[in-house]
XYZ file of C-alpha atoms in Angstrom:
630
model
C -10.536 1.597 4.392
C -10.861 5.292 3.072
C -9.854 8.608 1.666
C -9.541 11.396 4.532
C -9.432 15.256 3.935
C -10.723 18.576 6.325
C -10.410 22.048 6.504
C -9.806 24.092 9.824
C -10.271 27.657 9.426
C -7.625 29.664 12.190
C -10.181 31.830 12.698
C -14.234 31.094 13.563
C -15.675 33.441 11.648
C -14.745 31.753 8.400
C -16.494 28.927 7.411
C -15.647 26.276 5.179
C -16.823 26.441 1.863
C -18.403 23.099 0.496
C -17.065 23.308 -2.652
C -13.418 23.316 -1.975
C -14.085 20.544 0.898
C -16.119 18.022 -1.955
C -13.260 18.540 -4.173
C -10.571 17.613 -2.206
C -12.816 14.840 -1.539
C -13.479 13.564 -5.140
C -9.650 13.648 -6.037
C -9.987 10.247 -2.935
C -12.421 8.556 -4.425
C -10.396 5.337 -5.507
C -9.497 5.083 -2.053
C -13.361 4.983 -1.287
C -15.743 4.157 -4.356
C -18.105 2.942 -2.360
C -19.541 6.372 -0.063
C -18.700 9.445 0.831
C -19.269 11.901 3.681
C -18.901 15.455 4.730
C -19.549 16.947 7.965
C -19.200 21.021 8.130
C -18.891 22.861 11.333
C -18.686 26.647 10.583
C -14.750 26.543 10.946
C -14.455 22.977 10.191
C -14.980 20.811 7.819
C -14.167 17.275 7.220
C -15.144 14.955 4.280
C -13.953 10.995 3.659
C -14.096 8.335 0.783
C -15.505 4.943 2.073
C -14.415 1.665 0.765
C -16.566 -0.593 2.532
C -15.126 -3.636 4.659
C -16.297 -3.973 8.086
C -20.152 -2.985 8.956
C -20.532 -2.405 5.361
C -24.070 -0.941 5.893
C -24.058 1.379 9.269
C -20.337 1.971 9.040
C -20.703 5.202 6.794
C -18.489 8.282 8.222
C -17.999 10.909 9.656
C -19.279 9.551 13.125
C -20.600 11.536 16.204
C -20.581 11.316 19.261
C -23.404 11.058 21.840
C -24.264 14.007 22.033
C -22.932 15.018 18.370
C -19.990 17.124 20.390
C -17.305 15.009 18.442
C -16.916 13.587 15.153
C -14.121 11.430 13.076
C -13.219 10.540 9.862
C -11.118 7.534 9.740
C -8.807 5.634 7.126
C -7.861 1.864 7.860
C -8.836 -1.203 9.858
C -8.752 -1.579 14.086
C -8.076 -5.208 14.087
C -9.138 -5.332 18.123
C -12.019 -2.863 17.546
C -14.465 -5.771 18.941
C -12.888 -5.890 22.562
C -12.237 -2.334 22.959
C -16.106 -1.885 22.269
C -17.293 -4.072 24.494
C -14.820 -2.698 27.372
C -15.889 1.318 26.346
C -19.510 0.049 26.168
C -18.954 -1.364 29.938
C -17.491 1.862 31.026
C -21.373 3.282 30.167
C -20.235 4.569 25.869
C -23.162 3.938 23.924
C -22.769 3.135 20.055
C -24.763 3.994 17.343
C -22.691 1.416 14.991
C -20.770 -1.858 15.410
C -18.057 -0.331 13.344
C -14.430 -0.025 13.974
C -14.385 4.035 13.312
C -16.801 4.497 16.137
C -14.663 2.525 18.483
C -12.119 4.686 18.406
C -14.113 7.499 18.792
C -15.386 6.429 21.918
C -11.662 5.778 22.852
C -10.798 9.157 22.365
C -13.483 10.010 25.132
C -12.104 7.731 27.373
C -8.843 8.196 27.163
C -8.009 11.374 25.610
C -4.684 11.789 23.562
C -3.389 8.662 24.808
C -6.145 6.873 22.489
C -3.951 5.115 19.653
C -1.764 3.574 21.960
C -4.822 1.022 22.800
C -5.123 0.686 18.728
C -4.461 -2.183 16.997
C -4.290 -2.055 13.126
C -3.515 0.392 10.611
C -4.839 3.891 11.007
C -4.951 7.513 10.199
C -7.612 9.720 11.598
C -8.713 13.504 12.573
C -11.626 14.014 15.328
C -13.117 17.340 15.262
C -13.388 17.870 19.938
C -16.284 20.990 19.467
C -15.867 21.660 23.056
C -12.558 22.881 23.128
C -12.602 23.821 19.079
C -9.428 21.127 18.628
C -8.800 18.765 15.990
C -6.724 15.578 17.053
C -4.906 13.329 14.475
C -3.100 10.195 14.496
C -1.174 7.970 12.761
C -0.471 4.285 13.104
C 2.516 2.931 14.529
C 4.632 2.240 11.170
C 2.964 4.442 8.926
C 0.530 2.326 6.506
C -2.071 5.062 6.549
C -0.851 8.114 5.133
C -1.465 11.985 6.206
C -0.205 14.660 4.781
C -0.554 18.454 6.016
C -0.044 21.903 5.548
C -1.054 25.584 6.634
C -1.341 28.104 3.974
C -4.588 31.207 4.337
C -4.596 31.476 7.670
C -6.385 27.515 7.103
C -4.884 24.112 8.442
C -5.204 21.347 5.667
C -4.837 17.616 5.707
C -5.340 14.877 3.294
C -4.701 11.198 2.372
C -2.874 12.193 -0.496
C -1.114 15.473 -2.178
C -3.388 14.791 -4.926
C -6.608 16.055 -2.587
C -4.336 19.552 -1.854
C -3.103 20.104 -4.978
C -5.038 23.300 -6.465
C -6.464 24.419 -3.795
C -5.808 27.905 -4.142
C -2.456 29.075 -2.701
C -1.405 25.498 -2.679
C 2.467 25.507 -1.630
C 4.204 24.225 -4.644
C 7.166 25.467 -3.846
C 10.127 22.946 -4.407
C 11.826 21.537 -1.739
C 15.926 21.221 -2.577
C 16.711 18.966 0.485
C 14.024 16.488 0.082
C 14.980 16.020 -3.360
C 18.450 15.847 -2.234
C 17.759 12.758 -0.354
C 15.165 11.748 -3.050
C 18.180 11.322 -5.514
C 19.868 8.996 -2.993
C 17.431 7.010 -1.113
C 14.521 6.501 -4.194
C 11.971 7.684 -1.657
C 11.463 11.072 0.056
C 12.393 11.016 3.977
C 9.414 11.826 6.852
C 8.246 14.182 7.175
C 9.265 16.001 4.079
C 7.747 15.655 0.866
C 9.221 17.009 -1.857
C 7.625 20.648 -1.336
C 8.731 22.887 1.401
C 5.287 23.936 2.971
C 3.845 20.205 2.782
C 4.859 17.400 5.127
C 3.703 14.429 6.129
C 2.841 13.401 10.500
C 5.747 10.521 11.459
C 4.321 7.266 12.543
C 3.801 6.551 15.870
C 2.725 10.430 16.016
C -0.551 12.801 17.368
C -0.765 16.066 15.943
C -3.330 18.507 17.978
C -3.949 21.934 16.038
C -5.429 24.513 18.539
C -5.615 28.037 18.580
C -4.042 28.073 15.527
C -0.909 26.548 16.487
C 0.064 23.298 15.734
C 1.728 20.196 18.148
C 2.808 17.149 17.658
C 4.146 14.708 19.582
C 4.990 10.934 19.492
C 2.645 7.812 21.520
C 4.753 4.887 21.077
C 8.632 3.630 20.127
C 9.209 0.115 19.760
C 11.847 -1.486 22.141
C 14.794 -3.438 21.136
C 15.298 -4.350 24.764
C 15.301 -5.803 27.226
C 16.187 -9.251 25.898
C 13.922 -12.307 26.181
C 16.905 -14.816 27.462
C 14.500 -18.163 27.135
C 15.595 -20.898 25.247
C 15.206 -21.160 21.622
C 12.429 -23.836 21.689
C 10.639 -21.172 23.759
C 11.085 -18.594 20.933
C 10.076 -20.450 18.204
C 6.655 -21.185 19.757
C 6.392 -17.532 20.768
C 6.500 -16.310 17.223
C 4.910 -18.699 16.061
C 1.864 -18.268 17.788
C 2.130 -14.372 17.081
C 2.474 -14.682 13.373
C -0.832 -17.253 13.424
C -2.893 -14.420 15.605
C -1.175 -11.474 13.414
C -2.859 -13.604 10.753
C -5.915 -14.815 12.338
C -7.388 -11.263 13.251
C -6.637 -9.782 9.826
C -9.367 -12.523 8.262
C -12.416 -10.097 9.920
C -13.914 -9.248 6.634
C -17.811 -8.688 5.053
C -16.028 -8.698 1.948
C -13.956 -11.326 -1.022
C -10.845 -11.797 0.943
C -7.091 -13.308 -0.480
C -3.556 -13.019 -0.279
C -0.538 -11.462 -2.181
C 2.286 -14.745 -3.076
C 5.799 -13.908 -4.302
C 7.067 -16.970 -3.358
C 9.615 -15.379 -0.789
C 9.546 -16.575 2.823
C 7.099 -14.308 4.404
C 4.077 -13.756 1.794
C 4.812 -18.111 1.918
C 3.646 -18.032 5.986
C 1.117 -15.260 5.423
C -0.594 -18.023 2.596
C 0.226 -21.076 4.717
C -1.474 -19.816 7.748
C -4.434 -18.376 5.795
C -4.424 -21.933 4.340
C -5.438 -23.233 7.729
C -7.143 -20.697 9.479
C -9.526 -20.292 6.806
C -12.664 -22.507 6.025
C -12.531 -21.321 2.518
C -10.131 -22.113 -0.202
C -7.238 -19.062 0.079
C -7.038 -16.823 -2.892
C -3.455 -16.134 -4.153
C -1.951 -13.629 -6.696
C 1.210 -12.965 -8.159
C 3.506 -11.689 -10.647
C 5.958 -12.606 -13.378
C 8.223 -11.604 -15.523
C 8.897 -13.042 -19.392
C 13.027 -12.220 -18.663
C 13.914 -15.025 -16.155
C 17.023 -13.865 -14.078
C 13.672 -11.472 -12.838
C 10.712 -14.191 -12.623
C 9.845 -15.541 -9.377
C 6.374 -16.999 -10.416
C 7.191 -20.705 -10.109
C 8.054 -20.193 -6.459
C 5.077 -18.703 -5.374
C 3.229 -21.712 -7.731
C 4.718 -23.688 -5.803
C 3.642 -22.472 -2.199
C 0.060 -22.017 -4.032
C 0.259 -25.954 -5.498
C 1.243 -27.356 -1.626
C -1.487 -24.829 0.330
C -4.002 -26.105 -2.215
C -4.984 -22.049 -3.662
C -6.874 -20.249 -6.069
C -4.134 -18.943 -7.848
C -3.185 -16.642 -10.475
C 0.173 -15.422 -12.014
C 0.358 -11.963 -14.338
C 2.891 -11.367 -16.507
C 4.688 -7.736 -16.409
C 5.998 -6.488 -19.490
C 7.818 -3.316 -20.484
C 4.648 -1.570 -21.782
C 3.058 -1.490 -18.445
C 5.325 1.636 -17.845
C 2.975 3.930 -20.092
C 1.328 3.839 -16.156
C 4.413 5.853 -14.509
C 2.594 9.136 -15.330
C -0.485 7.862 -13.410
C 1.334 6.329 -10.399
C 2.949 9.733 -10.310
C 0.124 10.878 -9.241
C -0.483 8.743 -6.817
C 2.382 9.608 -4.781
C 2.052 13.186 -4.950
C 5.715 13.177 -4.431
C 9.189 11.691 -5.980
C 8.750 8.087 -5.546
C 11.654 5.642 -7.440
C 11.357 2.473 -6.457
C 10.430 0.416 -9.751
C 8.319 -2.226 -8.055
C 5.884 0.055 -7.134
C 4.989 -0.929 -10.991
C 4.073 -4.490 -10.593
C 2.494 -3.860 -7.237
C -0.007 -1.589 -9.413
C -0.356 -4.172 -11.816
C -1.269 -6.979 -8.912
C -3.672 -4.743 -7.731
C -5.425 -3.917 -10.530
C -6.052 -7.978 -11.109
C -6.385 -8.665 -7.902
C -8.805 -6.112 -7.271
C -11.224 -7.817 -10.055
C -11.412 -11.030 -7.857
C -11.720 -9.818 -3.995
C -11.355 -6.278 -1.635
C -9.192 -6.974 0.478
C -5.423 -8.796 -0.076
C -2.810 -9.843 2.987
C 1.298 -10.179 2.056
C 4.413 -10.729 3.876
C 5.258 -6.801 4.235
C 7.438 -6.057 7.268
C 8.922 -9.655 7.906
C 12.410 -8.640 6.846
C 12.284 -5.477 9.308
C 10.881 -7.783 11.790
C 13.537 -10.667 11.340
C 16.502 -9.726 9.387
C 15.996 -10.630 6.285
C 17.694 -8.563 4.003
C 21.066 -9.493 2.927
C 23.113 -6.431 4.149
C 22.121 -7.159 7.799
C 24.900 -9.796 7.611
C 27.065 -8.048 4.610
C 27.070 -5.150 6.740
C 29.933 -6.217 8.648
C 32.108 -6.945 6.112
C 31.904 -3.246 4.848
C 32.244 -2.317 8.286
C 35.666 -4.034 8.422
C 36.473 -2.718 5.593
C 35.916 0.708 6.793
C 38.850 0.951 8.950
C 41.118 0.528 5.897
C 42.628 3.919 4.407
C 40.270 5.403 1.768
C 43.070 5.342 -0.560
C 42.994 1.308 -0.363
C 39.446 1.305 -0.490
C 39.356 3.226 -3.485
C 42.145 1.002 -5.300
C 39.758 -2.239 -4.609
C 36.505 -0.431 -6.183
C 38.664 0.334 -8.995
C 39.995 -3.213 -9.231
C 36.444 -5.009 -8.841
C 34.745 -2.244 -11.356
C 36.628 -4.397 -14.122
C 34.817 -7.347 -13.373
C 31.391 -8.275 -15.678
C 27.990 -6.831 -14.902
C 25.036 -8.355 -15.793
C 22.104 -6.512 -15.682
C 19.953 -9.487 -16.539
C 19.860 -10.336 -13.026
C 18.330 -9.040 -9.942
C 21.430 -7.256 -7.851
C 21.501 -9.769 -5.319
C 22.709 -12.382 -7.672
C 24.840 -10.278 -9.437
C 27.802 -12.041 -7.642
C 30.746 -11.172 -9.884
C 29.648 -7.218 -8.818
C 29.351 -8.146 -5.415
C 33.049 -7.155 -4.701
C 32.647 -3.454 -5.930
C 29.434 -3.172 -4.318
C 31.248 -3.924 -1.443
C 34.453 -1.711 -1.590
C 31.749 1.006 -2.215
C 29.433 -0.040 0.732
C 32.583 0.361 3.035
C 32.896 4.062 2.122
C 30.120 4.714 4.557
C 29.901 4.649 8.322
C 28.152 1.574 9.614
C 25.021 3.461 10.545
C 24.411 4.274 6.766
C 23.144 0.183 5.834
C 20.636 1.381 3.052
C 22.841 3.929 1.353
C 25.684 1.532 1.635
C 23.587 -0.956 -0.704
C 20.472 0.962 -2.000
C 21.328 4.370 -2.968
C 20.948 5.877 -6.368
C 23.292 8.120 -6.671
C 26.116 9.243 -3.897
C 27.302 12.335 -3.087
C 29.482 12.963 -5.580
C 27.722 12.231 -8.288
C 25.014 14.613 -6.629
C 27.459 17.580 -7.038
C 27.821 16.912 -10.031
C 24.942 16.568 -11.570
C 23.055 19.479 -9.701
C 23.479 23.110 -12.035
C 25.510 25.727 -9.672
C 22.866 27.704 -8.395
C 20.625 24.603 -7.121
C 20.358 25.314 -3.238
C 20.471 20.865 -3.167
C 23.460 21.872 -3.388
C 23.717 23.256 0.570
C 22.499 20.123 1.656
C 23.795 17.628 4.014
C 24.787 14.407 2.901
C 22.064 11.827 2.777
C 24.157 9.151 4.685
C 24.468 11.647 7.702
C 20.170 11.338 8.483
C 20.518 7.153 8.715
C 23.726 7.665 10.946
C 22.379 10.005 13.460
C 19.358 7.367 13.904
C 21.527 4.556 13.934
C 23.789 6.834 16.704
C 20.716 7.534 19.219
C 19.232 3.989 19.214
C 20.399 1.784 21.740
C 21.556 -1.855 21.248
C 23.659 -3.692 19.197
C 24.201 -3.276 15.436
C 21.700 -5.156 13.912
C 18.799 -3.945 16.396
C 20.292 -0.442 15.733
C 20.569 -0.859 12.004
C 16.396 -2.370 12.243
C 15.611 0.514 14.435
C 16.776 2.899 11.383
C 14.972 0.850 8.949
C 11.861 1.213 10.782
C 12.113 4.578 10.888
C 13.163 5.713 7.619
C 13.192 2.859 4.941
C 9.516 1.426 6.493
C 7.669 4.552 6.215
C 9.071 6.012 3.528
C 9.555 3.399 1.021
C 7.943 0.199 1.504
C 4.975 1.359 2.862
C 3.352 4.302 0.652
C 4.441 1.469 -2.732
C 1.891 -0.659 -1.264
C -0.636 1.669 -0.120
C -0.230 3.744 -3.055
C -0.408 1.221 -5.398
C -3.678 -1.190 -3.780
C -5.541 1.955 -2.585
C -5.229 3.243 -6.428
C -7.291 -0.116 -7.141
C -9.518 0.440 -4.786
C -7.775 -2.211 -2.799
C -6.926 -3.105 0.825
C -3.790 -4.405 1.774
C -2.947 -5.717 5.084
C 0.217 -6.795 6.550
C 0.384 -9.193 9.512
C 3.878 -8.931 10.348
C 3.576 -5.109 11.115
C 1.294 -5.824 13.778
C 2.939 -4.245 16.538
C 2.378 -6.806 19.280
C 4.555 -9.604 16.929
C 6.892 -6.385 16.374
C 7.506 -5.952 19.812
C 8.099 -9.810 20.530
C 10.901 -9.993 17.414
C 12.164 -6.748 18.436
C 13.293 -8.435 22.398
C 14.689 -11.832 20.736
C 18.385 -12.016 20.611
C 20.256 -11.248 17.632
C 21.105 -14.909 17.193
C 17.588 -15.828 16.599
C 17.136 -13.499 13.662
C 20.766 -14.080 11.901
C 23.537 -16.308 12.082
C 26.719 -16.270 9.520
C 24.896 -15.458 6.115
C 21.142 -16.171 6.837
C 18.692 -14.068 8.258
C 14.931 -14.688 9.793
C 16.824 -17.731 11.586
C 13.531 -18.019 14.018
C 10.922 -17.553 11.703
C 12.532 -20.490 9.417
C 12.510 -22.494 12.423
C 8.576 -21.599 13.177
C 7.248 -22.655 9.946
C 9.737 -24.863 8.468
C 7.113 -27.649 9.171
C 4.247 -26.268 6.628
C 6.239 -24.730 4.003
C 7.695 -26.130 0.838
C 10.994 -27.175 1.629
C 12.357 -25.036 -1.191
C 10.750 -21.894 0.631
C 11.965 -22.250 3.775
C 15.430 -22.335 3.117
C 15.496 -19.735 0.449
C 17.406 -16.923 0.632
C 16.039 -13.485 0.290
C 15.487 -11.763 -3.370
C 14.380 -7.847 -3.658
C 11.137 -8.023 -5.745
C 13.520 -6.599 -8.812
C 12.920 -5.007 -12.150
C 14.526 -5.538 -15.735
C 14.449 -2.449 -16.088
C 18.252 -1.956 -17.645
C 17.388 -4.359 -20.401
C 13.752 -2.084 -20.996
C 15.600 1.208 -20.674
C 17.372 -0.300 -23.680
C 14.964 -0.933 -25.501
C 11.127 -0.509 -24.811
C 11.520 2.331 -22.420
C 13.935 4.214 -25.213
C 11.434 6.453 -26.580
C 9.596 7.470 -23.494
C 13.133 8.441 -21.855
C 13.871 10.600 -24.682
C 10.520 12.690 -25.584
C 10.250 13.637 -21.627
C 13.848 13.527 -19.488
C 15.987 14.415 -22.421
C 13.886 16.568 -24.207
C 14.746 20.717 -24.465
C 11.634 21.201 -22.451
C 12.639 18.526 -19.536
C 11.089 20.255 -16.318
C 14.751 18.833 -14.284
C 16.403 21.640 -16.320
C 17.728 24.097 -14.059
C 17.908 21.952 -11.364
C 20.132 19.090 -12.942
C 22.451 19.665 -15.657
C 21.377 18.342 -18.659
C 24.308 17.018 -19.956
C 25.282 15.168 -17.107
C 21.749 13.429 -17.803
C 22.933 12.802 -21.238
C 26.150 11.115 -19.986
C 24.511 8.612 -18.183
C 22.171 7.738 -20.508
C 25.016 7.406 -23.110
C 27.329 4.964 -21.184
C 23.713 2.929 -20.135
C 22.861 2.264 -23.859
C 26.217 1.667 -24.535
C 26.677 -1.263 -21.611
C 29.684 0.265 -20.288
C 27.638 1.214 -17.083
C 24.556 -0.042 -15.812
C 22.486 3.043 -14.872
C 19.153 1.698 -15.030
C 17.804 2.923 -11.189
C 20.144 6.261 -11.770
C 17.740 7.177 -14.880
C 14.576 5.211 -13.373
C 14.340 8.023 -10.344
C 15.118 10.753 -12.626
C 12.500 9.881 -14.575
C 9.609 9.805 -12.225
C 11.692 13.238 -10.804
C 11.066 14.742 -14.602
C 7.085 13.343 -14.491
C 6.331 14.652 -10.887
C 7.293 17.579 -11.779
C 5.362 17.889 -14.675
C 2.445 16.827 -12.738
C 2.915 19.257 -10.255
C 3.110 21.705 -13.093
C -0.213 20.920 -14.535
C -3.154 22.643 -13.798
C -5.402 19.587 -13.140
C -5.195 16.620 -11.102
């Protein structure tokens, strides 16, 4: 696992200075504490951050080639790296290592740009091809590893994170209206924009070639929703079964502490339970709680840890810990609103003092249905039909109902009515602004000052719809298919990577292996959700190990009190940075809009806790991106 950066000059006769390269470089270095590299090649240069996992001591990058023609720098883990050695090594490839980064190396010999697609794992990499002066890049299939890019100076730039661009000279900070358009909505920034207009980030599933000082990309892979496996449902169950135990198995290859991620939810539960099995060590588990209740999951993920026989620890998450949003700013490099990327900091920090590498359940709700609006979805699709006007009436009707924002949304039940009336407003294509967005459209317009150009753009909704539109199937495979493509990459993914990479952690995720992807992705719809349950064939696989409390548990977002801190602990930092005269929002949102919502918050009359949340971490990313220094 690593830090990746490089430098390709359009034109030959300018080589890459050192210094610029090493400190791009140095801004990685909690991805990699343990090494770093640099390789310059009169045009090109390319540097990495090592943390060290697999071949701790020969593994050190950048790599060559044979006959030093190539070279790579590589962030992540090739979980198959072992078999696709020994079949390059039989095709006459000679290694210098018995690392994973070499392996693929060797693969891009063999088989050219069609290399990732015989890649297993998480990945992002750049190989610097001296014979034709070409730099190839990929990322992985979901997009765990980041890469971000640009082309400013006649000079094509990449990095694992903004942070490694950010002041270089001529550095493109130029804001990007759109992307915080959808920012405001969705609590995460869309591939491949980023917030800034002249930085973006290469989709998953992508190659990007730069050549001649042009620049091509162009996808490898797109999971398949069909055609359906018709066997029987006995047939299924041992299918995934055995996928999710090999998903598991392979991700154990470690020189390093090793352990496991517990929330107590259904998936991070089989993740443990197989560990507990597999491994002829005692598993390592971590989690976190909460001292407000309606928000604490701890005892669940005790009890997995009590009947799998772990090494377990719980921390507790209090309101203080948000003094860190300035740092995890930084870590994003671009607006980033989700509030549990402030726990999943917290985990990793303690979890990083114990072992190097952690596994959890990501990806087993996109795999399997889990989340609740996969089902609610039709409801608000019904509703749909009705005349706006009627719709309208009902959200007005349910809005007098109780709130309580002591309570994680999904058991806000006594809400659930208006959050459904407003869900409907939305084609059925738009599932995660139906029942995730921020703010909607109209309260977009109205909170943007006149001249913003956010103004101009299109409605958020309309990017999940046309995805939705062009993928074949039936609605739920449809409604996955968007998920995968937008919600995956762009807001699950970079929380955890973010987050554990800031700690000098690695997380891995067994359910986004794409081989046990594939397999969920053919199963009927009625093995992943019937009436009001999802994950119906994953229950089924591992109802015979789990607690029986687990496995018929219902699904519950990894939630925040964050109304009840905005209240109270959180009061002064919202007021000395996103109200203040000097707020860096103003001229892009009106400030007294801003003021409203904060007003009817603290008063209870409206629960606006993720409203102010992502402006918040909009107001301190753009203060960082202000400052001079990283």
């Amino acid at each position: 696992m690593c830090g990746i950066c490089g430098i390709l000059r359009h034109q030959s006769d300018r080589p890459v200075p050192r210094a610029e390269l090493e400190r791009m470089n140095d801004a990685l270095r909690h991805r990699g504490p343990d090494s770093s590299g640099f390789a310059i090649h009169g045009q090109l240069g390319l540097a990495m951050r090592r943390l060290a996992i697999i071949d701790v001591a020969g593994g050190e990058q950048p790599i060559y080639n044979e006959d030093n023609s190539r070279l790579i720098v590589f962030n992540g883990e090739i979980y198959n790296f072992g078999e696709l050695h020994a079949d390059l090594e039989s095709r006459g490839h000679r290694f210098r290592t018995r690392s994973d980064t070499e392996t693929i190396l060797h693969a891009y010999e063999e088989f050219g740009d069609e290399c990732p697609k015989y890649l297993r794992g998480m990945f992002a990499f750049a190989i610097w091809d001296s014979r034709r002066s070409r730099l190839f890049a990929a990322r992985d299939r979901f997009g765990k590893k980041p890469f971000y890019y640009g082309t400013w100076d006649e000079t094509f730039w990449f990095a694992s994170e903004l942070v490694a661009l950010k002041g270089i000279p001529g550095f493109p900070a130029e804001l990007d209206p759109e992307a915080i358009h959808h920012y405001l909505t969705l609590q995460h920034v869309p591939e491949p924009f980023t917030g800034l207009r002249g930085i973006r980030k290469l989709p998953p599933a992508n190659v990007l070639i730069c050549e001649n000082g042009t620049i091509e990309i162009k996808p490898y892979w797109q999971l398949e929703f069909g055609p359906k496996d018709r066997g029987d449902f006995e047939t299924h169950r041992a299918a995934v079964r055995a996928a999710v135990e090999e998903a598991v198995r392979i991700r154990l290859i470690s020189e390093v502490p090793l352990g496991a991620h517990l929330s107590g939810g259904l998936d991070s539960s089989i993740v443990v339970g197989v560990m507990s099995r597999i491994s002829t060590q005692r598993v390592r588990t971590f989690s976190i709680g909460f001292d407000e209740q309606g928000f604490d999951e701890s005892q669940y993920a005790e009890s997995v840890a009590r009947h799998f026989g772990t090494e377990h620890e719980t921390f507790r998450v209090q309101a203080d810990a948000a003094e860190l949003l300035p740092k995890m700013v930084a870590h994003f490099g671009e607006p980033f609103a989700d509030p549990a990327a402030l726990p999943t900091w917290l985990l990793a920090e303690r979890t990083r003092r114990q072992v190097t590498v952690a596994l959890n359940g990501d990806g087993g709700d996109e795999a399997f249905a889990g989340y609740q609006r996969y089902f609610a979805d039709r409801y608000a699709n019904a509703l749909h039909l009705f005349p706006p006007s009627l719709r309208r009436l009902g959200e007005r009707l349910a809005g007098f109902m109780p709130t309580r924002d002591d309570l994680p949304m999904e058991r806000r039940r006594l809400s659930a009515l208006g959050t459904l009336f407003r869900a409907a407003e939305y084609p059925p294509g738009a599932s995660i602004v139906r029942w995730g967005s921020y703010f909607d459209e109209r309260q977009k317009t109205e909170l943007y000052e006149p001249e913003w150009p956010g103004r101009a753009a299109e409605p958020t909704w309309l990017l999940l719809d046309a995805i939705y539109r062009r993928a074949p199937g039936n609605r739920i495979d449809r409604t996955l298919a968007t998920d995968l493509e937008l919600y995956l990459p762009g807001a699950l993914l970079p929380k955890v990577d973010r987050m554990t990479m800031a700690m000098s952690l690695e997380a891995r995720s067994p359910f986004l292996d794409h081989r046990l992807m594939e397999l969920a992705a053919r199963l009927p719809v009625d093995r992943k959700v019937r009436g009001l349950q999802g994950k119906i064939i994953l229950r089924a696989a591992f109802r015979d190990i789990l607690p029986p409390e687990i496995a018929g548990r219902r699904k519950q977002g990894f939630g925040l009190p964050i109304a009840h801190w905005l209240r109270g602990p959180l009061t002064s930092l919202v007021c000395d940075t996103l109200l203040s005269k000097s707020a860096a929002i103003r001229g892009i949102l009106r400030p007294e809009v801003v003021a409203r919502f904060w007003s009817e918050h603290q008063s209870g009359r409206h629960d606006h806790s993720k409203r102010l949340w992502a402006l918040l971490n909009l107001e301190l990313w753009l203060r960082w991106l202000r400052s001079r220094t990283n």
